[in-house]
């Protein structure tokens, strides 16, 4: 059977980021379309859409299994050898009463990637075979929305940081799972980059016999989940039952609430130690900033910079950016503000993208705690700040997700185009 055509014919759509109703021109494989108003990406058409996605998803599934099956890292100090797997790291954190971090580790390294890959493989295989299998819409939704909760690449960076930290103190061995984890990270990132929500919705609509190229009629709204056009007054999508509302209810209050929670957690995250190191010579507890200073003083400048950017700069930048966006959504501005709204949209995209990289330091602590357990020779224990800092990262990510970027456009577009609601 021939693979389905990756190209999309010309069709109308509504920009999910600024609500602009527009006619998308025909797009060929490899092309990308941006919204003329907010400049956000509307649709990215992959080359060989189904075949390459299936191949990368399958490869990622194999590397996922290999990453969990073998030892990840080992170290030798004064003749004592120690090695860990990803599961044993989670188990050790669990026994150290850091259940939240242990669960999060398994969520972002195993459960979400496994679900994402299974859902992606299922949907793309159904499209490839032109088969109307059950649950395709739910699987497509899952594949399109799980990206922020997969952090295999962040974990791979954390392994490298931990190894450089330990290099002067012990002999380090990379296990088979370390190499498969690198390949898992690359193939997972590639698969995620191939999954395009709008493309998927369009092809699924065609699979079910809908014609998404029909012109818009007045008084229609697009479903944010499946792109189906519904009557303006409909409460739920006629196709997928997703709740339709012009704007997400109480989105601004929710964002502010989550942001405040993160800001409160940021105080203990910086005041208390994130990690305690015990060795024959000394025993010391270090906060995030002290950790940066220690690495800087011993000449590990790249590590000091990575931790400083990920743990100090990124969270502060996220607080500032999200606060600014909340204020901008609340302020009433007149016409001619499209340029600033476009800047705010860009700021929001960057905020969404960088948030997960803050987890680097928490993962470094998780790896060191699991690996460096040699009794009196040298041992590392997690500090309470690791927990509060995890809370900071999770709550700022949720705050960014709950923010409805269309609020920025409402106040700035209404006067320009009164017909646009
Ligand atoms: Zn737009
Ligand atoms: Zn829908």
Coordinates of C-alpha atoms and ligand atoms in Angstrom, one line a residue:
X1 CA 0.0 0.0 0.0
X2 CA 1.3 3.5 -0.9
X3 CA 2.0 5.8 2.0
X4 CA -0.5 8.6 2.5
X5 CA 0.3 11.9 0.8
X6 CA 2.1 14.2 3.3
X7 CA 1.0 17.3 1.4
X8 CA -2.0 19.4 2.6
X9 CA -4.4 21.0 0.1
X10 CA -5.5 24.6 0.6
X11 CA -8.0 24.9 3.4
X12 CA -9.4 27.3 6.0
X13 CA -8.2 27.3 9.6
X14 CA -8.2 29.3 12.8
X15 CA -4.9 30.2 14.3
X16 CA -4.9 28.5 17.7
X17 CA -2.6 31.2 19.2
X18 CA -4.4 34.4 18.2
X19 CA -7.7 33.2 16.7
X20 CA -7.1 34.7 13.3
X21 CA -9.3 33.0 10.7
X22 CA -7.2 32.4 7.6
X23 CA -7.0 30.4 4.4
X24 CA -3.9 28.2 4.5
X25 CA -2.4 27.7 1.0
X26 CA -1.6 24.2 -0.3
X27 CA 1.5 22.9 1.5
X28 CA 4.1 20.4 0.2
X29 CA 6.1 17.9 2.3
X30 CA 8.9 19.7 4.1
X31 CA 7.1 23.1 4.2
X32 CA 6.1 25.1 7.2
X33 CA 3.3 27.7 7.6
X34 CA 3.3 30.6 10.0
X35 CA 0.4 32.8 11.1
X36 CA 0.6 36.2 9.3
X37 CA -0.6 38.0 12.5
X38 CA 1.2 36.3 15.5
X39 CA 4.0 34.6 13.5
X40 CA 3.5 31.3 15.4
X41 CA 3.9 28.1 13.6
X42 CA 0.6 26.8 12.3
X43 CA 1.7 23.6 10.7
X44 CA 4.9 21.8 9.8
X45 CA 4.6 19.1 7.1
X46 CA 7.2 16.4 7.5
X47 CA 8.9 14.6 4.6
X48 CA 7.6 11.0 4.2
X49 CA 5.2 11.8 7.0
X50 CA 4.1 8.3 8.1
X51 CA 7.1 6.2 7.2
X52 CA 9.8 8.2 8.9
X53 CA 7.6 8.9 12.0
X54 CA 7.0 5.1 12.4
X55 CA 10.6 4.3 11.9
X56 CA 11.8 6.9 14.5
X57 CA 9.1 5.9 17.0
X58 CA 10.1 2.2 16.7
X59 CA 13.8 3.0 17.1
X60 CA 13.0 5.2 20.2
X61 CA 10.9 2.3 21.7
X62 CA 13.8 -0.1 21.3
X63 CA 16.3 2.4 22.8
X64 CA 13.9 3.0 25.6
X65 CA 13.9 -0.7 26.6
X66 CA 17.7 -0.9 26.3
X67 CA 18.1 2.3 28.5
X68 CA 16.3 0.6 31.3
X69 CA 17.7 -2.9 31.0
X70 CA 21.4 -2.4 31.7
X71 CA 23.6 -0.5 34.1
X72 CA 23.7 3.2 33.4
X73 CA 26.8 4.3 35.2
X74 CA 29.5 2.9 37.5
X75 CA 32.2 4.4 39.7
X76 CA 35.2 3.1 41.6
X77 CA 36.8 4.7 44.6
X78 CA 39.7 3.1 46.5
X79 CA 38.8 -0.3 45.1
X80 CA 35.1 -0.1 46.0
X81 CA 32.8 -0.4 42.9
X82 CA 29.3 0.9 42.6
X83 CA 26.9 0.9 39.7
X84 CA 23.3 2.0 39.0
X85 CA 20.4 1.6 36.6
X86 CA 17.6 4.1 36.2
X87 CA 15.3 2.0 38.2
X88 CA 17.8 1.6 41.1
X89 CA 18.2 5.4 41.1
X90 CA 14.5 5.8 41.5
X91 CA 14.4 3.1 44.2
X92 CA 17.1 4.8 46.2
X93 CA 15.4 8.2 46.1
X94 CA 12.2 6.4 47.2
X95 CA 14.0 5.0 50.2
X96 CA 15.5 8.4 51.0
X97 CA 11.9 9.7 51.3
X98 CA 12.1 11.7 48.1
X99 CA 9.1 9.9 46.7
X100 CA 8.0 12.9 44.6
X101 CA 11.4 13.1 42.8
X102 CA 11.5 9.3 42.3
X103 CA 8.0 9.4 40.8
X104 CA 8.8 12.4 38.6
X105 CA 12.0 10.7 37.3
X106 CA 10.0 7.7 36.2
X107 CA 7.2 9.9 34.8
X108 CA 9.5 12.0 32.5
X109 CA 11.9 9.2 31.5
X110 CA 9.6 6.2 31.2
X111 CA 5.8 6.6 31.4
X112 CA 5.3 9.7 29.3
X113 CA 7.8 8.8 26.6
X114 CA 6.4 5.2 26.5
X115 CA 2.8 6.5 26.2
X116 CA 3.8 9.1 23.6
X117 CA 5.6 6.6 21.5
X118 CA 2.9 4.0 21.7
X119 CA 0.2 6.6 20.8
X120 CA 2.3 8.0 17.9
X121 CA 3.0 4.5 16.5
X122 CA -0.7 3.6 16.7
X123 CA -2.0 6.7 15.0
X124 CA 0.6 6.8 12.2
X125 CA 0.3 3.1 11.5
X126 CA -3.5 3.5 11.3
X127 CA -3.0 6.4 8.8
X128 CA -0.4 4.3 6.9
X129 CA -2.8 1.4 6.6
X130 CA -5.9 3.6 6.1
X131 CA -7.6 1.9 9.0
X132 CA -10.2 3.4 11.3
X133 CA -9.0 1.8 14.5
X134 CA -10.7 2.7 17.8
X135 CA -9.4 5.5 19.9
X136 CA -7.4 7.2 17.2
X137 CA -8.5 10.7 18.2
X138 CA -7.5 10.2 21.9
X139 CA -4.1 8.8 20.8
X140 CA -3.5 11.8 18.5
X141 CA -4.3 14.2 21.3
X142 CA -1.9 12.3 23.6
X143 CA 0.8 12.3 21.0
X144 CA 0.4 16.0 20.4
X145 CA 0.3 17.1 24.0
X146 CA 2.9 15.0 25.9
X147 CA 6.0 16.8 24.7
X148 CA 6.7 19.1 27.8
X149 CA 6.6 16.0 30.2
X150 CA 9.4 14.1 28.4
X151 CA 12.8 15.0 29.7
X152 CA 15.2 12.4 28.5
X153 CA 17.4 15.0 26.9
X154 CA 17.6 17.0 30.2
X155 CA 18.5 13.8 32.0
X156 CA 21.3 13.0 29.5
X157 CA 22.7 16.5 30.1
X158 CA 22.5 15.8 33.9
X159 CA 24.5 12.6 33.5
X160 CA 27.3 14.5 31.8
X161 CA 27.3 17.2 34.5
X162 CA 27.4 14.6 37.2
X163 CA 30.2 12.7 35.5
X164 CA 32.3 15.9 35.2
X165 CA 31.6 16.6 38.9
X166 CA 32.8 13.2 39.9
X167 CA 35.7 12.8 37.5
X168 CA 38.3 14.2 39.8
X169 CA 37.2 12.1 42.8
X170 CA 36.5 8.7 41.3
X171 CA 37.0 6.5 38.2
X172 CA 33.8 6.6 36.1
X173 CA 32.4 3.9 33.9
X174 CA 29.6 4.4 31.4
X175 CA 27.3 1.4 31.1
X176 CA 25.5 0.1 28.0
X177 CA 22.3 1.9 29.1
X178 CA 24.1 5.3 29.0
X179 CA 24.8 4.9 25.3
X180 CA 21.3 3.7 24.6
X181 CA 19.9 6.6 26.6
X182 CA 21.7 9.0 24.3
X183 CA 20.2 7.3 21.3
X184 CA 16.8 7.2 23.0
X185 CA 17.0 10.9 23.6
X186 CA 17.9 11.7 20.0
X187 CA 15.3 9.4 18.4
X188 CA 12.6 10.6 20.9
X189 CA 13.3 14.3 20.1
X190 CA 13.2 13.5 16.4
X191 CA 9.9 11.6 16.7
X192 CA 8.4 14.5 18.7
X193 CA 9.5 17.0 16.1
X194 CA 7.7 15.0 13.4
X195 CA 4.3 14.9 15.1
X196 CA 2.3 17.9 14.0
X197 CA -1.1 18.4 15.6
X198 CA -2.8 20.3 12.8
X199 CA -1.5 17.8 10.1
X200 CA -2.6 14.9 12.2
X201 CA -6.1 16.4 12.8
X202 CA -6.4 17.1 9.0
X203 CA -5.5 13.6 8.0
X204 CA -7.6 12.0 10.7
X205 CA -10.6 14.1 9.5
X206 CA -10.0 12.8 6.0
X207 CA -9.7 9.2 7.3
X208 CA -13.1 9.5 8.9
X209 CA -14.6 10.9 5.7
X210 CA -14.8 14.6 6.7
X211 CA -13.8 17.3 4.2
X212 CA -11.7 19.9 6.1
X213 CA -11.2 22.0 2.9
X214 CA -14.8 23.2 2.9
X215 CA -15.0 27.0 3.2
X216 CA -15.9 28.6 6.5
X217 CA -19.5 29.7 7.0
X218 CA -20.2 32.7 9.3
X219 CA -20.5 32.0 13.0
X220 CA -18.3 29.0 13.3
X221 CA -15.6 28.2 15.8
X222 CA -12.7 25.8 15.6
X223 CA -12.3 23.0 18.2
X224 CA -8.9 23.6 20.0
X225 CA -8.4 19.9 20.3
X226 CA -9.4 18.4 16.9
X227 CA -9.8 21.5 14.6
X228 CA -13.4 20.5 13.8
X229 CA -15.6 23.5 12.9
X230 CA -18.5 23.8 15.3
X231 CA -21.5 26.3 15.4
X232 CA -20.5 29.4 17.4
X233 CA -23.0 28.7 20.3
X234 CA -21.9 25.0 20.7
X235 CA -20.7 24.2 24.2
X236 CA -18.9 20.9 23.3
X237 CA -17.3 19.8 20.1
X238 CA -19.6 17.7 18.0
X239 CA -16.7 15.4 17.1
X240 CA -14.5 14.9 20.1
X241 CA -16.7 16.4 22.9
X242 CA -13.9 18.8 23.9
X243 CA -15.2 21.8 25.9
X244 CA -15.6 24.8 23.6
X245 CA -15.2 28.2 25.2
X246 CA -13.9 31.4 23.6
X247 CA -11.3 31.6 26.3
X248 CA -10.2 29.1 28.9
X249 CA -12.2 29.9 32.0
X250 CA -10.3 31.6 34.9
X251 CA -7.0 31.0 33.0
X252 CA -5.4 34.2 34.3
X253 CA -6.3 33.6 38.0
X254 CA -5.0 30.0 37.7
X255 CA -1.7 31.2 36.1
X256 CA -1.2 33.8 38.9
X257 CA -2.0 31.3 41.6
X258 CA 0.5 28.7 40.2
X259 CA 3.1 31.4 39.8
X260 CA 2.7 32.5 43.4
X261 CA 3.0 28.9 44.6
X262 CA 6.3 28.6 42.6
X263 CA 7.6 31.9 44.0
X264 CA 7.0 30.8 47.6
X265 CA 8.7 27.5 47.0
X266 CA 11.7 29.3 45.4
X267 CA 12.6 30.7 48.9
X268 CA 13.4 27.4 50.6
X269 CA 14.8 26.1 47.3
X270 CA 17.6 28.7 47.7
X271 CA 18.0 28.8 51.4
X272 CA 18.3 25.1 52.2
X273 CA 20.9 22.7 51.0
X274 CA 20.1 20.8 47.8
X275 CA 22.8 18.2 48.4
X276 CA 24.9 16.8 51.4
X277 CA 28.3 15.3 50.6
X278 CA 30.0 13.2 53.2
X279 CA 33.6 11.8 52.8
X280 CA 36.5 10.7 55.0
X281 CA 37.9 14.2 55.0
X282 CA 34.8 16.4 55.3
X283 CA 31.1 16.6 55.4
X284 CA 29.4 19.5 53.7
X285 CA 25.9 20.7 52.7
X286 CA 25.6 23.1 49.7
X287 CA 22.7 25.2 48.5
X288 CA 22.2 25.7 44.7
X289 CA 24.3 28.9 44.7
X290 CA 27.1 27.4 46.8
X291 CA 27.2 24.5 44.4
X292 CA 27.8 26.9 41.5
X293 CA 30.5 28.8 43.5
X294 CA 32.2 25.5 44.4
X295 CA 32.3 24.3 40.7
X296 CA 33.6 27.8 39.7
X297 CA 36.4 27.8 42.3
X298 CA 37.7 24.4 41.2
X299 CA 37.8 25.6 37.6
X300 CA 34.8 23.7 36.2
X301 CA 33.5 26.8 34.5
X302 CA 31.1 25.1 32.0
X303 CA 29.4 23.1 34.8
X304 CA 29.1 26.2 37.0
X305 CA 27.5 28.1 34.1
X306 CA 25.1 25.3 33.2
X307 CA 23.9 25.0 36.8
X308 CA 23.7 28.8 37.2
X309 CA 21.7 29.3 34.0
X310 CA 19.4 26.3 34.5
X311 CA 18.8 26.7 38.3
X312 CA 19.0 30.5 38.8
X313 CA 18.6 32.4 35.6
X314 CA 15.9 30.3 33.9
X315 CA 13.5 30.3 36.9
X316 CA 13.9 34.0 37.5
X317 CA 13.4 34.7 33.8
X318 CA 10.3 32.5 33.8
X319 CA 8.8 34.4 36.8
X320 CA 9.5 37.7 35.1
X321 CA 8.2 36.7 31.7
X322 CA 5.0 35.1 33.1
X323 CA 4.3 38.0 35.4
X324 CA 4.8 40.4 32.4
X325 CA 2.4 38.3 30.3
X326 CA -0.3 38.3 33.1
X327 CA 0.0 42.1 33.4
X328 CA -0.1 42.5 29.6
X329 CA -3.2 40.3 29.4
X330 CA -4.9 42.4 32.0
X331 CA -4.0 45.9 30.6
X332 CA -6.4 47.3 28.1
X333 CA -4.6 48.5 25.0
X334 CA -5.9 50.2 21.9
X335 CA -5.5 49.4 18.2
X336 CA -2.0 49.3 16.6
X337 CA -0.6 47.0 19.3
X338 CA -0.1 44.0 17.0
X339 CA 3.7 44.4 17.2
X340 CA 3.8 44.2 21.0
X341 CA 1.3 41.3 21.0
X342 CA 3.6 39.5 18.6
X343 CA 6.6 40.1 20.9
X344 CA 4.6 38.8 23.9
X345 CA 3.7 35.7 21.9
X346 CA 7.4 35.1 21.1
X347 CA 8.2 35.6 24.8
X348 CA 5.6 33.1 25.7
X349 CA 7.0 30.5 23.3
X350 CA 10.5 30.9 24.7
X351 CA 9.2 30.6 28.3
X352 CA 7.4 27.4 27.4
X353 CA 10.5 25.9 25.7
X354 CA 13.1 26.6 28.3
X355 CA 11.2 25.7 31.5
X356 CA 12.0 22.0 31.5
X357 CA 15.8 22.5 31.4
X358 CA 15.7 23.8 35.0
X359 CA 15.3 20.2 36.1
X360 CA 19.1 19.6 35.3
X361 CA 20.2 20.3 38.9
X362 CA 17.5 18.1 40.4
X363 CA 18.5 15.2 38.1
X364 CA 22.2 15.7 39.0
X365 CA 21.3 15.3 42.6
X366 CA 19.2 12.2 41.8
X367 CA 22.1 10.6 39.9
X368 CA 24.8 11.5 42.5
X369 CA 22.6 10.3 45.4
X370 CA 22.1 7.0 43.7
X371 CA 25.6 6.5 42.5
X372 CA 27.7 7.9 45.4
X373 CA 26.8 5.5 48.2
X374 CA 30.0 4.2 49.6
X375 CA 29.5 4.6 53.3
X376 CA 32.3 6.6 55.0
X377 CA 34.5 6.7 51.9
X378 CA 32.1 9.1 50.1
X379 CA 28.3 9.4 50.2
X380 CA 25.8 12.0 48.8
X381 CA 22.4 12.6 50.3
X382 CA 19.5 14.8 48.8
X383 CA 18.8 18.0 50.6
X384 CA 15.3 19.5 51.2
X385 CA 15.9 22.2 48.6
X386 CA 15.9 19.4 45.9
X387 CA 12.2 18.9 46.7
X388 CA 11.2 22.6 46.8
X389 CA 13.1 23.3 43.6
X390 CA 11.3 20.4 41.8
X391 CA 8.1 22.1 43.0
X392 CA 9.3 25.4 41.5
X393 CA 10.0 23.8 38.1
X394 CA 6.7 21.9 38.0
X395 CA 4.5 24.9 39.1
X396 CA 6.1 27.3 36.7
X397 CA 5.6 24.8 33.9
X398 CA 1.9 24.4 34.9
X399 CA 1.6 28.2 35.1
X400 CA 3.0 28.6 31.6
X401 CA 0.6 25.8 30.3
X402 CA -2.5 27.4 32.0
X403 CA -1.8 30.8 30.5
X404 CA -4.1 31.5 27.5
X405 CA -2.0 33.4 25.0
X406 CA -5.1 34.5 23.1
X407 CA -5.9 36.9 26.0
X408 CA -2.9 39.0 24.8
X409 CA -4.5 39.3 21.4
X410 CA -8.1 40.1 22.6
X411 CA -7.4 43.5 24.0
X412 CA -5.1 44.4 21.1
X413 CA -7.2 43.3 18.2
X414 CA -10.8 44.1 19.2
X415 CA -10.6 47.8 18.3
X416 CA -8.6 47.1 15.2
X417 CA -11.3 44.7 13.9
X418 CA -14.5 45.0 15.8
X419 CA -16.1 42.0 14.0
X420 CA -13.5 39.7 15.6
X421 CA -14.6 38.3 18.9
Ligands
LIG1 ZN1 -1.9 33.6 14.9
LIG2 ZN1 -13.0 18.5 18.7

